[in-house]
XYZ file of C-alpha atoms in Angstrom:
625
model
C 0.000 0.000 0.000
C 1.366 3.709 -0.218
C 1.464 6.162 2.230
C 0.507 9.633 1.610
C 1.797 11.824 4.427
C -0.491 14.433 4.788
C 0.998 18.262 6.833
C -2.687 19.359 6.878
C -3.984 19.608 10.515
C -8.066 18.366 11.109
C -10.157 20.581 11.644
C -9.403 22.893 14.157
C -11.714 23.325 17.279
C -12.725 26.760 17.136
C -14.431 25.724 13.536
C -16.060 22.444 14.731
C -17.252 24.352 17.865
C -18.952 27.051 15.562
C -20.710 24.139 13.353
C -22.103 21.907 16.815
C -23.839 25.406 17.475
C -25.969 25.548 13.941
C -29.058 23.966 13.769
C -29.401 20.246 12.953
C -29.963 20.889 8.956
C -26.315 22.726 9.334
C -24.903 20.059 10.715
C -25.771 17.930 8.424
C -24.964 19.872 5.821
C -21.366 20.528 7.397
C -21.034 17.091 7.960
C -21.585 16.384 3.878
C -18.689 19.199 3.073
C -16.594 18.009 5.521
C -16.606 13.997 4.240
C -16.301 15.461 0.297
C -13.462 17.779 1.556
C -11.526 14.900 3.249
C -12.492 12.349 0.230
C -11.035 14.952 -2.225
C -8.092 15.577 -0.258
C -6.604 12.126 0.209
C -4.506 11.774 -2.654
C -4.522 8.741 -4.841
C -1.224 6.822 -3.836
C 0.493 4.226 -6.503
C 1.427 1.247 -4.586
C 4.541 0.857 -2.564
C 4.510 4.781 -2.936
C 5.620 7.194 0.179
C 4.574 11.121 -0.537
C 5.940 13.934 0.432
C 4.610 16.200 -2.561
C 3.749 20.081 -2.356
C 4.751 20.286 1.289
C 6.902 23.157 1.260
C 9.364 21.747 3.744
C 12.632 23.210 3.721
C 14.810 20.351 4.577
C 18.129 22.145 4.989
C 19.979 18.965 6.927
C 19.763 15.602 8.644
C 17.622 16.652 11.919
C 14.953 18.076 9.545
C 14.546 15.180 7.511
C 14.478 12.534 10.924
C 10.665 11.983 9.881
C 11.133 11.417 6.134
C 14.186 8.758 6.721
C 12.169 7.251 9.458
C 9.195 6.487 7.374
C 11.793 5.356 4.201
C 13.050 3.068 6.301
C 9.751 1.291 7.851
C 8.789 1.392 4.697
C 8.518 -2.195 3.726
C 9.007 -2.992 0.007
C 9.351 1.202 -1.073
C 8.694 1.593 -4.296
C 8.453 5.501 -4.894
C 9.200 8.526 -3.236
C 7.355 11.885 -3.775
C 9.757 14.859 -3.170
C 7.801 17.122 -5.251
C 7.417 21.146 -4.033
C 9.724 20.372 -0.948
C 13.505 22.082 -1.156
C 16.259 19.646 -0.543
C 19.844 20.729 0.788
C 23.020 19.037 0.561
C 22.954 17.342 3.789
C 19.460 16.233 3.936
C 19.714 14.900 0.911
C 22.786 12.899 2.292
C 20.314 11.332 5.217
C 17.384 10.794 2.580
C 20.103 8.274 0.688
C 21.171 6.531 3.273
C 17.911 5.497 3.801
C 17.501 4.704 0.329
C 20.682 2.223 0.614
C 18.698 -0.807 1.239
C 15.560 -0.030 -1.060
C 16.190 -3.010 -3.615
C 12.845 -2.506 -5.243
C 12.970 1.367 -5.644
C 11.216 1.988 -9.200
C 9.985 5.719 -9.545
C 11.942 8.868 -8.487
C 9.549 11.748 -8.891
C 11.845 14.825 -7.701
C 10.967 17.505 -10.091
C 10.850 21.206 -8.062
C 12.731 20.254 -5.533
C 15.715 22.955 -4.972
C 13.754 26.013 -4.797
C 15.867 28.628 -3.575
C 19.088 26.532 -3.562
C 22.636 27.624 -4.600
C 23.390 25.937 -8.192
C 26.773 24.213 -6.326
C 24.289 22.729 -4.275
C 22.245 20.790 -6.482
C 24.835 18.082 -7.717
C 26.240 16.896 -4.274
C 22.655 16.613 -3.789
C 21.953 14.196 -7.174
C 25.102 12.561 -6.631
C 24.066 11.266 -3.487
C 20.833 10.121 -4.033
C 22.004 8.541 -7.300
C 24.914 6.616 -5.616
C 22.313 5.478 -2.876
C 19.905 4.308 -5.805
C 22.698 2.420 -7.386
C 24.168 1.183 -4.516
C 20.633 -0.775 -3.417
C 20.386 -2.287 -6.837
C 17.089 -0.114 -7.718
C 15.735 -0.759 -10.756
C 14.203 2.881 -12.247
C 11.387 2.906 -14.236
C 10.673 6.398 -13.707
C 13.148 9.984 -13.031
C 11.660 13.346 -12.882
C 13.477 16.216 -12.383
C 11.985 18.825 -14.115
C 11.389 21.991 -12.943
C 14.870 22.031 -10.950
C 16.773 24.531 -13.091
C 20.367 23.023 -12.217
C 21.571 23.761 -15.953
C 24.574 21.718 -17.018
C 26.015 20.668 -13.335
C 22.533 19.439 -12.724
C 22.786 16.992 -15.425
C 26.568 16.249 -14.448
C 24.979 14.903 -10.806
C 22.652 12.539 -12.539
C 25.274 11.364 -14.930
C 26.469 8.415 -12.824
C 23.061 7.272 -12.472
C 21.959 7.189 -15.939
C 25.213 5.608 -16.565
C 24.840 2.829 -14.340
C 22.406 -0.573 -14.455
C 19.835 1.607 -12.088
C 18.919 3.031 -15.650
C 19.009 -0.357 -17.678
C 15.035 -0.219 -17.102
C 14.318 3.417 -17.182
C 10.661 4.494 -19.242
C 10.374 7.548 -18.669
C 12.932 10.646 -18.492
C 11.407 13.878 -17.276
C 13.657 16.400 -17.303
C 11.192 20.006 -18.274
C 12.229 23.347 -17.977
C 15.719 22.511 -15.983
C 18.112 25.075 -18.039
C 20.426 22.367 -19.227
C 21.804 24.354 -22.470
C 23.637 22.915 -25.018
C 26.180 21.602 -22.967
C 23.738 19.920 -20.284
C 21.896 18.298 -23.340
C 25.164 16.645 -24.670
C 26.004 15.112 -21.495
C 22.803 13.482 -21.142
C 22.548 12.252 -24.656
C 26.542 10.601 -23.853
C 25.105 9.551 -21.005
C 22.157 7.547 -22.585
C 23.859 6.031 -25.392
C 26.351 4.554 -22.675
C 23.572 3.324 -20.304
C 22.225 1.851 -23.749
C 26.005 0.523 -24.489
C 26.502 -1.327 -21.144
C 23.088 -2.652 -20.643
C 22.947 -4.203 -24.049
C 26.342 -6.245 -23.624
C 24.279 -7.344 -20.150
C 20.736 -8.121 -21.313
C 17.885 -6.331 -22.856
C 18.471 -2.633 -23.851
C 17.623 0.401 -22.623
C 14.248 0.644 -24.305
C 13.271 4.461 -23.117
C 9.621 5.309 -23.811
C 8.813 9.023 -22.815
C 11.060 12.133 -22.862
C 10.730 15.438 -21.703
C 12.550 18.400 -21.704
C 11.028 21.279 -23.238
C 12.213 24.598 -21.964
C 15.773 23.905 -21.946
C 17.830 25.454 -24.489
C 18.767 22.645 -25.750
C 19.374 24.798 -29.448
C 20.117 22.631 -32.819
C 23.898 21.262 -30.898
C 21.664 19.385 -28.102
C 18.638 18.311 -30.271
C 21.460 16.977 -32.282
C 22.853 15.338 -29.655
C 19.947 14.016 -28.119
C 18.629 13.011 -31.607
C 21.701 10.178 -31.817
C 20.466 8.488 -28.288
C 16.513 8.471 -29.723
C 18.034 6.827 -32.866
C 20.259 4.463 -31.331
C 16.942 3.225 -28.490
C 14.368 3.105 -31.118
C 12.153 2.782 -28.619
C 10.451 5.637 -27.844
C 6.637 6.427 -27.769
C 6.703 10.042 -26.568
C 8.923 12.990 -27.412
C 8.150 16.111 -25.681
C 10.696 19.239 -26.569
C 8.978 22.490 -26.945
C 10.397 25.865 -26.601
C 13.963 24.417 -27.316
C 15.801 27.632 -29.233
C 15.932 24.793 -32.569
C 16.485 25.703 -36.221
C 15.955 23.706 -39.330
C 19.363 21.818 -38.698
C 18.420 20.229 -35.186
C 14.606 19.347 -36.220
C 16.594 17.812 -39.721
C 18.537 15.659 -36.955
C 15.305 14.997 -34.945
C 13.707 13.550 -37.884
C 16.268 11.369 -38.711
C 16.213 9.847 -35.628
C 11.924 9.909 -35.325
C 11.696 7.568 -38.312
C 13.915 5.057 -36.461
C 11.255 4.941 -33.435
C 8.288 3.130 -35.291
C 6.225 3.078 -31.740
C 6.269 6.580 -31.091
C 2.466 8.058 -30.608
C 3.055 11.895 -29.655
C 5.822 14.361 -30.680
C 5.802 17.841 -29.415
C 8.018 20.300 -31.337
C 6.019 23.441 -30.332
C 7.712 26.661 -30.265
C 10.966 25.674 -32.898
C 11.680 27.096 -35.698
C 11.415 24.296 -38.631
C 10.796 26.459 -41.730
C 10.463 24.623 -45.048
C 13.741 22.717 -44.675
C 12.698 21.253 -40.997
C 9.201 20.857 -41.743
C 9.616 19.009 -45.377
C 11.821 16.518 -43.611
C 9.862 16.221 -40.605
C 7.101 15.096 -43.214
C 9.099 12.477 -44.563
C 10.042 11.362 -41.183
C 6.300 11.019 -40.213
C 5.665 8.552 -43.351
C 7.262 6.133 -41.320
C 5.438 6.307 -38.154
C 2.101 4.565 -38.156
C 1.662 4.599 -34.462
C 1.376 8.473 -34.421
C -1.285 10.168 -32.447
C -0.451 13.309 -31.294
C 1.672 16.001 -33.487
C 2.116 18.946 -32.173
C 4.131 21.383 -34.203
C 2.443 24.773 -33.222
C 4.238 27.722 -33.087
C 7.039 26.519 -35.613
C 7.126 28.333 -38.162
C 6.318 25.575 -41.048
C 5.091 27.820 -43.297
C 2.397 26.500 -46.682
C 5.586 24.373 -48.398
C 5.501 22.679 -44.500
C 1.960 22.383 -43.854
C 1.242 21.003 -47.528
C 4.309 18.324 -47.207
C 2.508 17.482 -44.115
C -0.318 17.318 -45.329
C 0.445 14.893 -47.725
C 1.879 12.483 -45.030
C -0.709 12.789 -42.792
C -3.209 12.161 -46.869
C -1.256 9.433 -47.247
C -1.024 7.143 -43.523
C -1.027 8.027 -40.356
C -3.781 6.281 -39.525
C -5.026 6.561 -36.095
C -3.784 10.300 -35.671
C -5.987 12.090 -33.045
C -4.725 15.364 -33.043
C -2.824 18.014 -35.376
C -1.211 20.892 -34.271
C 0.065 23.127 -36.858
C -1.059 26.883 -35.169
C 1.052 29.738 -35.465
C 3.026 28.891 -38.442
C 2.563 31.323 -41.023
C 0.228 28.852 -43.206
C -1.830 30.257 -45.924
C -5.507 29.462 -47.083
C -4.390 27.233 -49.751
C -2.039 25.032 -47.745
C -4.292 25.041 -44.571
C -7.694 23.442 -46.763
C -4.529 20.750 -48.077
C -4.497 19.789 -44.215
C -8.030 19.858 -43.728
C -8.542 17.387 -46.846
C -5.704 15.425 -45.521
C -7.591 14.634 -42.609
C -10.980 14.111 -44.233
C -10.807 10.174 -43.251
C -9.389 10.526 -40.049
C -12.269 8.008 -37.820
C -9.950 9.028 -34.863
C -9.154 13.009 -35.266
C -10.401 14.616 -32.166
C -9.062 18.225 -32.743
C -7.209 19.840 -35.536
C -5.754 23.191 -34.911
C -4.908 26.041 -37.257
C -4.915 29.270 -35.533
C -2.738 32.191 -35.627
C -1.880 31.442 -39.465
C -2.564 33.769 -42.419
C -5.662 33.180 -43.735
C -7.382 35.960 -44.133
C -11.162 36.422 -43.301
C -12.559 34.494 -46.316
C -9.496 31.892 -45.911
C -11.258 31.093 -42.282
C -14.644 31.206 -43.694
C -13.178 28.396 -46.450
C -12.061 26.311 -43.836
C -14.794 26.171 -41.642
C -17.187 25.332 -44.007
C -15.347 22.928 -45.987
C -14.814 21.435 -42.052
C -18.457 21.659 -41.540
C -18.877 19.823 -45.084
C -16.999 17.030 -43.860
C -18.816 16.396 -40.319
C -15.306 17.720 -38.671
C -16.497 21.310 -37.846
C -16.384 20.605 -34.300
C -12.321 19.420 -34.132
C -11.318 22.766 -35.700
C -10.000 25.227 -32.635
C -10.974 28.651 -32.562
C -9.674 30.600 -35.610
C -9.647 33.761 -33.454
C -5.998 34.635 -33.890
C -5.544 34.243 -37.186
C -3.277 36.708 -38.314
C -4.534 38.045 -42.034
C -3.735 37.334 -45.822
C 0.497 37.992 -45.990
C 1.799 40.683 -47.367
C 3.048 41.055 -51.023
C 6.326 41.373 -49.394
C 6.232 38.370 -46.898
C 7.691 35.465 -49.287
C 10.762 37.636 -50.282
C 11.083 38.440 -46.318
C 11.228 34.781 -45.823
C 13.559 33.886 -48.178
C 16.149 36.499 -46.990
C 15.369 34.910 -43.371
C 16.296 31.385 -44.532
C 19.364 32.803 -46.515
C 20.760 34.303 -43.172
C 20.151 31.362 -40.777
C 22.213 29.412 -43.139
C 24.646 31.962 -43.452
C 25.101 32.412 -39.805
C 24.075 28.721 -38.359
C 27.611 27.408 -38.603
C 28.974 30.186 -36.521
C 25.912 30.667 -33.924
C 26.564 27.073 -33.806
C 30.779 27.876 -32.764
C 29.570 30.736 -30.416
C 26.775 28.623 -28.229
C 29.751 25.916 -27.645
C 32.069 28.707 -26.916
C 29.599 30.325 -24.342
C 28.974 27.319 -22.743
C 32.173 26.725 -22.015
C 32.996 29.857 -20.452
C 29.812 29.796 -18.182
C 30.775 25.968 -16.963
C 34.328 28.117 -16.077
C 32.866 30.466 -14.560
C 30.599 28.176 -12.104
C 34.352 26.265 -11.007
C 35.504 29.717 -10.354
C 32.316 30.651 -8.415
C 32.494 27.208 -6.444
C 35.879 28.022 -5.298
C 35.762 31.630 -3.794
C 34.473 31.868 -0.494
C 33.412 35.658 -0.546
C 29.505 36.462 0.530
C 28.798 38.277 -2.541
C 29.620 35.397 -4.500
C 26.777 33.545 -2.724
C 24.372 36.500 -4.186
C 25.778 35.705 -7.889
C 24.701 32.056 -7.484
C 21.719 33.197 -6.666
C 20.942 35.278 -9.411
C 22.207 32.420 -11.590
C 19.502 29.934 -10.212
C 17.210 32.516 -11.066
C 18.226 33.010 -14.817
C 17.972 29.416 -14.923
C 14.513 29.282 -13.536
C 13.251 31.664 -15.987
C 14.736 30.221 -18.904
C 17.556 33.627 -19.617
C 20.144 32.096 -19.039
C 20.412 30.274 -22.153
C 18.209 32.632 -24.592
C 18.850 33.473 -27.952
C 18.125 36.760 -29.432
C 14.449 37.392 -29.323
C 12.768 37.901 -33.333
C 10.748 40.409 -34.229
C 7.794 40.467 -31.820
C 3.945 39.682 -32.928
C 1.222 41.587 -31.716
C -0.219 39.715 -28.794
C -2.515 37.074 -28.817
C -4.336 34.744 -26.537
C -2.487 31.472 -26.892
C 1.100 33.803 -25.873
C -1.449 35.547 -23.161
C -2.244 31.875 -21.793
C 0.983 30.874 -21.992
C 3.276 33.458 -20.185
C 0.579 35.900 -18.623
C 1.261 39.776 -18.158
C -0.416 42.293 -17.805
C 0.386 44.435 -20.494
C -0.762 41.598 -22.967
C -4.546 41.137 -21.616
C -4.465 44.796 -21.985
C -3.205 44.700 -25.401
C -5.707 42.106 -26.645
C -8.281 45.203 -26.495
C -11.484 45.753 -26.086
C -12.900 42.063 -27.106
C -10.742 40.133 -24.566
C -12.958 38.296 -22.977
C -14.518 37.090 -25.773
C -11.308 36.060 -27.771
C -10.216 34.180 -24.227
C -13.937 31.948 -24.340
C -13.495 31.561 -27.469
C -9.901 29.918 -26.876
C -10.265 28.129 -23.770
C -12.265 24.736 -23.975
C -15.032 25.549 -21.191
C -16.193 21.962 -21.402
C -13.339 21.086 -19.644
C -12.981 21.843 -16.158
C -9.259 21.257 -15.561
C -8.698 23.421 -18.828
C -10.867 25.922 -17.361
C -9.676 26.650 -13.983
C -6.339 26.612 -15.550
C -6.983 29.533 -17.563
C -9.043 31.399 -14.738
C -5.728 31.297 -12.774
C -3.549 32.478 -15.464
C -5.797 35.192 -15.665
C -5.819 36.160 -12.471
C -2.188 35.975 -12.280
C -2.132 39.348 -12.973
C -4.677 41.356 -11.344
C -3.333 44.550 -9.503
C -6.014 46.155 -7.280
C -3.346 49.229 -7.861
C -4.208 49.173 -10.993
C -7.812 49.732 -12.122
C -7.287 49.187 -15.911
C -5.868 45.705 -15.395
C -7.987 45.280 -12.512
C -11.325 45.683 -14.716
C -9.679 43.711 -17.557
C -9.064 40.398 -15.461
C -12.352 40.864 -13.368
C -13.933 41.151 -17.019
C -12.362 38.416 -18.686
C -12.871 35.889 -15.686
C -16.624 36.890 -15.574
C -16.905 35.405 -19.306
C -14.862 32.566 -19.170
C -16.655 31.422 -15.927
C -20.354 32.396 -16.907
C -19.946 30.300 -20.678
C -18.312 27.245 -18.634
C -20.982 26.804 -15.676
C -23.693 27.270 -18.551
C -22.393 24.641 -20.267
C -21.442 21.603 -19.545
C -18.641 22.273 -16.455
C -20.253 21.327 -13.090
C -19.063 23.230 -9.801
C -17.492 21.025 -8.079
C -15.883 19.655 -10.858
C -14.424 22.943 -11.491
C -13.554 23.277 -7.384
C -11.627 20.234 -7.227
C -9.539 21.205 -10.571
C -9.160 24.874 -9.107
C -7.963 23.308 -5.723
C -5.415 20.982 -6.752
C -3.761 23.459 -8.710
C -3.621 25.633 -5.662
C -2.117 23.168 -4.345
C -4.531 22.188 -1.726
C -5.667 18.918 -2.648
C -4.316 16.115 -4.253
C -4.808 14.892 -7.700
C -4.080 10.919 -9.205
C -3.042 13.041 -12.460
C -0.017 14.567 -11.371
C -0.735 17.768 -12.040
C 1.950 20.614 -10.822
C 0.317 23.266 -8.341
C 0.986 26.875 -8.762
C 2.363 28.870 -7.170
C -0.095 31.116 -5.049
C -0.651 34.783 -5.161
C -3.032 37.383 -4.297
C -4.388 37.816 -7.378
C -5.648 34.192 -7.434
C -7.651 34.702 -4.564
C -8.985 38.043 -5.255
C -10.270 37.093 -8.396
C -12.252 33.948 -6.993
C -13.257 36.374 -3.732
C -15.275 38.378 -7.397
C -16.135 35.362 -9.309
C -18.151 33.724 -5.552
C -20.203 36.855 -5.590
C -21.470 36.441 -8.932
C -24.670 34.706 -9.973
C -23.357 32.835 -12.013
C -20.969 30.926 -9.643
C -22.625 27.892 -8.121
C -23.701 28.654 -4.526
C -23.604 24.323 -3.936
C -19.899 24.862 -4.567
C -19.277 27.880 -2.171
C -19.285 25.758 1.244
C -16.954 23.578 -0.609
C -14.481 26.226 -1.068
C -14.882 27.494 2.343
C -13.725 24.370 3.348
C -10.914 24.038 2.055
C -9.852 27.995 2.341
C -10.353 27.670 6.693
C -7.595 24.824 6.737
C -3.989 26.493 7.304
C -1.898 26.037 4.662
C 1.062 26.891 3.689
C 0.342 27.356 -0.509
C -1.807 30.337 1.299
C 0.591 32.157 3.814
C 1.617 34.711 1.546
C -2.257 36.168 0.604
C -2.921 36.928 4.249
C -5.693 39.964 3.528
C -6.961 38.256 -0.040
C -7.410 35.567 2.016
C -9.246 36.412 4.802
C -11.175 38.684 2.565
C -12.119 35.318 0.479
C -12.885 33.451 3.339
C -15.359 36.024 5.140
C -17.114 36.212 1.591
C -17.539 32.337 1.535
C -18.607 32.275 5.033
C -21.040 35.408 4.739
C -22.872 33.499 1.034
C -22.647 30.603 2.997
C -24.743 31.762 5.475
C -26.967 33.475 3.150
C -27.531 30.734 1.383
């Protein structure tokens, strides 16, 4: 059985007392929220699994981490530890190995987000030793996440033993998202999987990895490169997940090489690269061989009509349970977006099909719809909201002189990113060596570049005005303002209301960026929560399904899906403190809420007056009500 630890106190006596002195039909009624509060917040807990997730602990050394090692070690027949949303320091994760010594039938490590706030020198002492203590027990991984740990290349140099070593021989699934590793991280690990495939095939079966992630990591067309060797040489692959990578025609070239040569893959997400026509005609040659695909997802890539209409012709010609096609944002004209819309005609399994943001034009959008809605398919096309007009006369010669100059400059871009990782992996020996305090600031600073992703950008292009996909995606304020006067209607229109999860989702990234200082933002998030929210609970979205979604990504339940809790702020709660007071917010779900807002928590701390604001609302409708 697993174990989920759970920091939450019960309910505290001051609440129960107020409840015992309601009348009997409140009781009752308290007694109902209570048992669906404490049903939704016991996680769902994989067998032979001990939990630690979203805690918030700040294990800085062995006497903090007495508990954890205590339970690892009466744990009989451990089989996965969550470490997820805690921050682990050198010398607790020293005690959390030893414990792990003995743990012969360790399978799943599921560490992403776990050095918040850490030096970068800390982080691989830290791997090292919990890598050493996997090996050491004769664990045999299925699972290692570590995304969301920005360690950038050192980080991958402390798992490099591991994934080296016949810990890995079994390993499924690599998770590695939005760690910074940079060119030079992504060539180590891509050495360091063709040698765990090496070793373990002169010992037995192969290394036969099945999912990889690690979008949002700079990996640039040297590391996709890299990386595309190891997916060639494994074969064995079934999910590829690299968006936002910094890669040009050269490194997707390199990717499809290597695709073809995985004949069980089902979903490949390339979003946010830059394939132009070179990338995206060979990526549609590379798809001809992949029968097993269900997912592409090459939004945001620039593959332009020569692109979409190669694909198209693929995707005409096999791919024959594909579910969904992503090919948004790429500069795609009428013409070659109705060749993708025919090429899908006979799709029995095509669940959604999405080409927004291209350059269609009005009557290019009208085209596709209907010819969509001639077909029976009208309801898989996304929202054409973004679509960005007819080009320009001048937009094919601008194009051409792009393609001219990244093939002009690739080979030395190519010299400089090797060069400048270099000299930052110097610099970090440098920094590890001088004792001074203001070197301790630097490091700082560092973890944050890597956390945001700077450290290892590339020269922004020309920017686009705003739309709601980049809105959704990195939220600011100055881009809901920017989407004008019909932004709540262009967000409905985007998000998928019929989804709770998807829903809540977006009401949070919305009101991510409310400022009460500021009454112009202020009125535009109020505004555009107020239509996403009425549309959903009109349609099909229940309350409490939209509750539970909303809570686990505060962070105060948990979910069997894995899904990765935000990080609180005011905003969050100020906008739900509106959206309760609304009629169109389900007054069922309100005592629900109110619930779950009383219990202390840590995810809250920081919203102290949004918070008790929220929580006098809930209890005053409550009451009402």
């Amino acid at each position: 059985m697993g174990k989920f630890i759970d920091p939450q106190p019960k309910w505290c006596d001051e609440r129960a007392g107020r409840d015992r002195k309601t009348s009997s039909g409140n009781v009752m009624a308290t007694d109902l929220v209570s048992q669906l509060a404490d049903s939704l917040a016991k996680a769902k807990v994989e067998e032979g699994e001990l939990s630690y997730k979203g805690q918030c602990r700040k294990l800085d050394d062995s006497k903090s981490v007495e508990e954890i090692v205590k339970e690892i070690e009466n744990f009989e027949g451990l089989q996965a530890l969550r470490l997820e949303g805690n921050t682990v320091g050198v010398e607790a994760a020293k005690a959390i190995a030893k414990a792990l010594e003995t743990k012969s039938q360790f399978k799943r490590c599921y560490w992403s987000d776990m050095f918040t706030g850490r030096l970068r020198s800390e982080i691989p002492p830290a791997l090292n030793s919990l890598g050493d203590a996997l090996t050491l027990a004769g664990a045999k991984l299925t699972v290692l996440d570590l995304s969301d740990n920005a360690f950038g290349p050192d980080g991958v140099k402390g798992i490099e033993r591991l994934l080296k070593s016949s810990s890995c021989y079994t390993l499924q699934e690599l998770r590695l998202n939005n760690c910074g590793m940079g060119i030079g991280g992504g060539k180590i690990l891509a050495a360091s999987l063709i040698e765990c495939h090496k070793k373990s095939s002169a010992e037995g079966p192969p290394l036969s990895l099945k999912v990889f992630v690690a979008g949002r990591n700079r990996l640039e067309n040297d590391g996709a490169t890299a990386l595309a060797q190891a997916f060639q040489l494994m074969g064995s692959l079934e999910e590829i997940h690299m968006p936002q990578n910094g890669i040009n025609h050269p490194g997707v070239k390199a990717l499809a090489t290597a695709v073809q040569h995985n004949p069980n893959l089902r979903t490949l997400n390339l979003n946010d690269n830059t394939f132009t026509e070179k990338g995206a005609v060979a990526m549609a040659q590379a798809l001809k061989h992949l029968r097993s695909i269900q997912v592409i997802n090459f939004g945001d890539c620039l593959v332009r009509p020569v692109g979409a209409t190669a694909i198209a012709e693929t995707v005409s010609e096999g791919l024959p349970i594909l579910k969904e096609l992503n090919l948004s944002f790429g500069e795609i004209t009428e013409e070659a977006a109705l060749a993708v819309a025919r090429a899908v005609k006979n799709k029995n399994q095509l669940e959604k099909l999405d080409l927004n943001g291209n350059c269609l034009g009005e009557d290019g959008c009208k085209a596709l719809r209907d010819f969509m809605e001639d077909i029976s398919m009208g309801e898989l096309l996304a929202s054409l909201s973004d679509d960005e007009g007819e080009p320009g006369d001048d937009d094919e010669d601008d194009d051409e002189d792009e393609d001219d100059d990244d093939d002009d400059e690739e080979d030395d871009d190519e010299e400089v990113d090797e060069e400048e990782v270099e000299e930052e992996e110097e610099e970090e020996e440098d920094d590890d060596d001088d004792d001074d305090d203001d070197d301790d600031d630097e490091e700082e600073e560092e973890e944050q570049d890597f956390k945001t992703g700077s450290k290892f950008s590339t020269p922004p292009s020309a920017p686009r005005p705003p739309d709601v996909s980049s809105f959704l995606s990195f939220p600011s304020p100055d881009k809901l303002l920017k989407l004008g006067a019909k932004r709540a209607t262009l967000i409905e229109q985007q998000v998928d209301v019929s989804d709770a999860k998807k829903t809540a989702e977006a009401f949070l990234k919305i009101a991510s960026v409310y400022k009460e200082d500021n009454n112009d933002v202020k009125n535009a998030v109020l505004e555009s929560v107020d239509a996403l929210l009425r549309k959903a609970f009109s349609s099909s979205v229940q309350g409490y399904n939209f509750v539970s979604s909303l809570l686990v990504l505060l962070g105060l339940i948990k979910s069997e899906d894995k899904l990765k809790p935000v990080s609180v702020v005011a905003g969050h709660l100020q906008a739900l403190e509106h959206a309760v007071r609304q009629d169109y917010f389900p007054k069922e779900s309100v005592a629900v809420l109110e619930a779950f807002m009383s219990r202390n928590n840590k995810a809250l701390e920081s919203c102290g007056s949004s918070l008790h604001k929220l929580q006098s609302t809930l209890q005053r409708i409550r009451t009402e009500s």
